Short mmCIF file of C-alpha atoms in Angstrom, two decimals:
data_model
loop_
_atom_site.label_atom_id
_atom_site.label_comp_id
_atom_site.label_asym_id
_atom_site.label_seq_id
_atom_site.Cartn_x
_atom_site.Cartn_y
_atom_site.Cartn_z
CA ASP A 1 -73.14 -35.85 -132.85
CA VAL A 2 -76.71 -36.36 -134.05
CA ALA A 3 -78.09 -37.24 -130.63
CA LYS A 4 -76.54 -34.18 -129.02
CA GLU A 5 -77.47 -31.67 -131.74
CA LEU A 6 -81.02 -32.91 -132.41
CA ASN A 7 -81.97 -33.85 -128.84
CA LEU A 8 -82.20 -37.61 -129.37
CA GLN A 9 -81.70 -40.47 -126.92
CA LEU A 10 -79.50 -43.23 -128.34
CA ILE A 11 -80.82 -46.72 -127.62
CA ASP A 12 -78.75 -49.62 -126.35
CA ASP A 13 -80.58 -52.41 -128.21
CA LEU A 14 -79.64 -51.94 -131.86
CA THR A 15 -81.60 -55.05 -132.83
CA GLN A 16 -84.70 -52.82 -132.69
CA GLY A 17 -83.95 -51.54 -136.21
CA TYR A 18 -83.35 -47.91 -135.27
CA ASP A 19 -80.65 -45.97 -133.43
CA ALA A 20 -82.35 -43.32 -131.30
CA GLU A 21 -85.63 -42.09 -129.88
CA GLY A 22 -86.77 -38.54 -130.23
CA ARG A 23 -87.19 -35.98 -127.48
CA GLY A 24 -88.70 -32.50 -127.60
CA GLU A 25 -90.33 -31.91 -130.97
CA ARG A 26 -89.40 -35.47 -132.03
CA THR A 27 -90.87 -37.19 -128.95
CA GLY A 28 -92.14 -40.65 -129.83
CA LEU A 29 -90.23 -40.90 -133.11
CA ARG A 30 -87.84 -43.76 -133.76
CA ILE A 31 -84.82 -42.42 -135.64
CA LEU A 32 -82.45 -44.33 -137.93
CA ILE A 33 -79.10 -42.56 -138.31
CA LYS A 34 -76.96 -42.77 -141.46
CA GLY A 35 -73.66 -40.98 -141.93
CA ARG A 36 -71.32 -40.34 -144.85
CA VAL A 37 -67.95 -38.65 -145.11
CA ILE A 38 -67.72 -36.46 -148.20
CA PHE A 39 -64.11 -36.11 -149.30
CA GLU A 40 -63.28 -33.00 -151.33
CA ASP A 41 -61.31 -34.85 -153.99
CA SER A 42 -63.86 -37.65 -154.46
CA ARG A 43 -65.34 -37.93 -157.93
CA SER A 44 -67.86 -40.62 -157.08
CA SER A 45 -71.51 -40.16 -156.26
CA PRO A 46 -71.70 -41.08 -152.55
CA ARG A 47 -74.47 -43.37 -151.37
CA ILE A 48 -75.94 -43.75 -147.92
CA GLY A 49 -76.45 -47.46 -148.30
CA GLN A 50 -79.48 -49.63 -147.99
CA ILE A 51 -82.52 -48.44 -146.08
CA ASN A 52 -85.27 -50.92 -145.34
CA PRO A 53 -88.54 -49.01 -145.92
CA ASP A 54 -90.35 -51.68 -143.90
CA GLY A 55 -88.11 -51.14 -140.88
CA ARG A 56 -89.29 -50.13 -137.40
CA TRP A 57 -88.20 -46.50 -137.75
CA ASP A 58 -90.18 -43.31 -138.34
CA ASN A 59 -87.49 -40.94 -139.67
CA VAL A 60 -83.95 -41.18 -141.00
CA VAL A 61 -81.31 -38.58 -140.22
CA MET A 62 -78.39 -38.43 -142.66
CA VAL A 63 -75.24 -36.78 -141.31
CA LEU A 64 -72.61 -35.49 -143.73
CA TYR A 65 -69.06 -35.28 -142.40
CA ASP A 66 -66.05 -33.39 -143.76
CA ASP A 67 -62.54 -34.78 -144.36
CA ASP A 68 -61.81 -34.40 -140.63
CA TYR A 69 -64.90 -36.44 -139.70
CA LEU A 70 -66.67 -33.43 -138.23
CA PRO A 71 -70.40 -33.01 -138.95
CA VAL A 72 -71.25 -30.41 -141.59
CA GLU A 73 -74.97 -30.93 -142.28
CA MET A 74 -77.85 -33.12 -141.13
CA TYR A 75 -80.92 -33.93 -143.22
CA GLU A 76 -84.08 -35.67 -142.04
CA ALA A 77 -86.66 -37.59 -144.06
CA THR A 78 -89.78 -39.47 -143.05
CA ASN A 79 -90.49 -43.14 -143.65
CA GLU A 80 -93.18 -42.10 -146.13
CA ASP A 81 -90.80 -39.87 -148.12
CA ILE A 82 -88.16 -42.59 -148.32
CA SER A 83 -90.60 -45.38 -149.15
CA THR A 84 -92.04 -43.32 -152.01
CA ALA A 85 -88.59 -42.47 -153.38
CA ILE A 86 -87.44 -46.11 -153.22
CA LYS A 87 -90.65 -47.31 -154.89
CA ILE A 88 -90.29 -44.79 -157.73
CA LYS A 89 -86.64 -45.73 -158.20
CA LYS A 90 -87.44 -49.46 -158.26
CA GLU A 91 -90.13 -48.93 -160.90
CA SER A 92 -88.00 -46.68 -163.10
CA GLN A 93 -84.79 -48.71 -162.86
CA ASN A 94 -86.21 -52.18 -162.15
CA LYS A 95 -84.10 -52.49 -158.99
CA LYS A 96 -84.99 -54.04 -155.66
CA ARG A 97 -82.34 -52.53 -153.40
CA GLY A 98 -83.14 -49.78 -150.91
CA ALA A 99 -79.89 -47.96 -151.62
CA MET A 100 -80.06 -44.21 -152.06
CA SER A 101 -77.57 -41.56 -153.10
CA VAL A 102 -76.70 -38.65 -150.84
CA ALA A 103 -78.03 -36.29 -153.53
CA GLN A 104 -81.40 -38.07 -153.64
CA PHE A 105 -81.70 -37.99 -149.84
CA LYS A 106 -81.01 -34.23 -149.89
CA ILE A 107 -83.84 -33.79 -152.40
CA ILE A 108 -86.45 -35.70 -150.40
CA GLY A 109 -85.19 -34.72 -146.94
CA LYS A 110 -85.20 -31.50 -144.99
CA LEU A 111 -82.04 -29.72 -143.84
CA VAL A 112 -82.33 -29.74 -140.04
CA TRP A 113 -78.83 -28.78 -138.86
CA THR A 114 -75.71 -27.05 -140.19
CA ARG A 115 -72.33 -26.50 -138.63
CA GLU A 116 -72.64 -22.75 -139.19
CA ASP A 117 -76.16 -22.21 -137.82
CA GLY A 118 -77.00 -25.21 -135.64
CA ILE A 119 -80.63 -26.31 -135.73
CA GLU A 120 -82.42 -24.99 -138.79
CA ASP A 121 -85.84 -23.73 -137.72
CA GLU A 122 -87.13 -22.05 -140.83
CA VAL A 123 -85.81 -23.94 -143.82
CA TRP A 124 -87.02 -23.84 -147.38
CA ASP A 125 -89.06 -26.99 -147.85
CA ASN A 126 -89.19 -28.64 -151.27
CA HIS A 127 -92.32 -30.58 -150.38
CA SER A 128 -95.57 -29.11 -151.67
CA ASP A 129 -98.58 -29.14 -149.39
#
């Protein structure tokens, strides 16, 4: 889903530490893809799992799926954004894991695709310049 919608080329050698290479506006970027199904009746705070900030990737795309395992939204964050967020979390909570909640990823990432509108060109950006 991600490769098709965001114009990425999936790689065959997953030992590289990333899942796809960018094309078009993402040419040259190594993309790590994370996905989570968000069930309507879930009361837990979903996590996207561990992300190694020292990995060989440039950006991470998080895909959120509905109960039918169909993509609903895609968010993208840079290595720098994720490394900073993980560092701040480690310092404030004295933790060493690179785990991140879906909510935290939404805060630091940028909405790049929705089921309703497709690729989001002009999106409100919560990063100050």
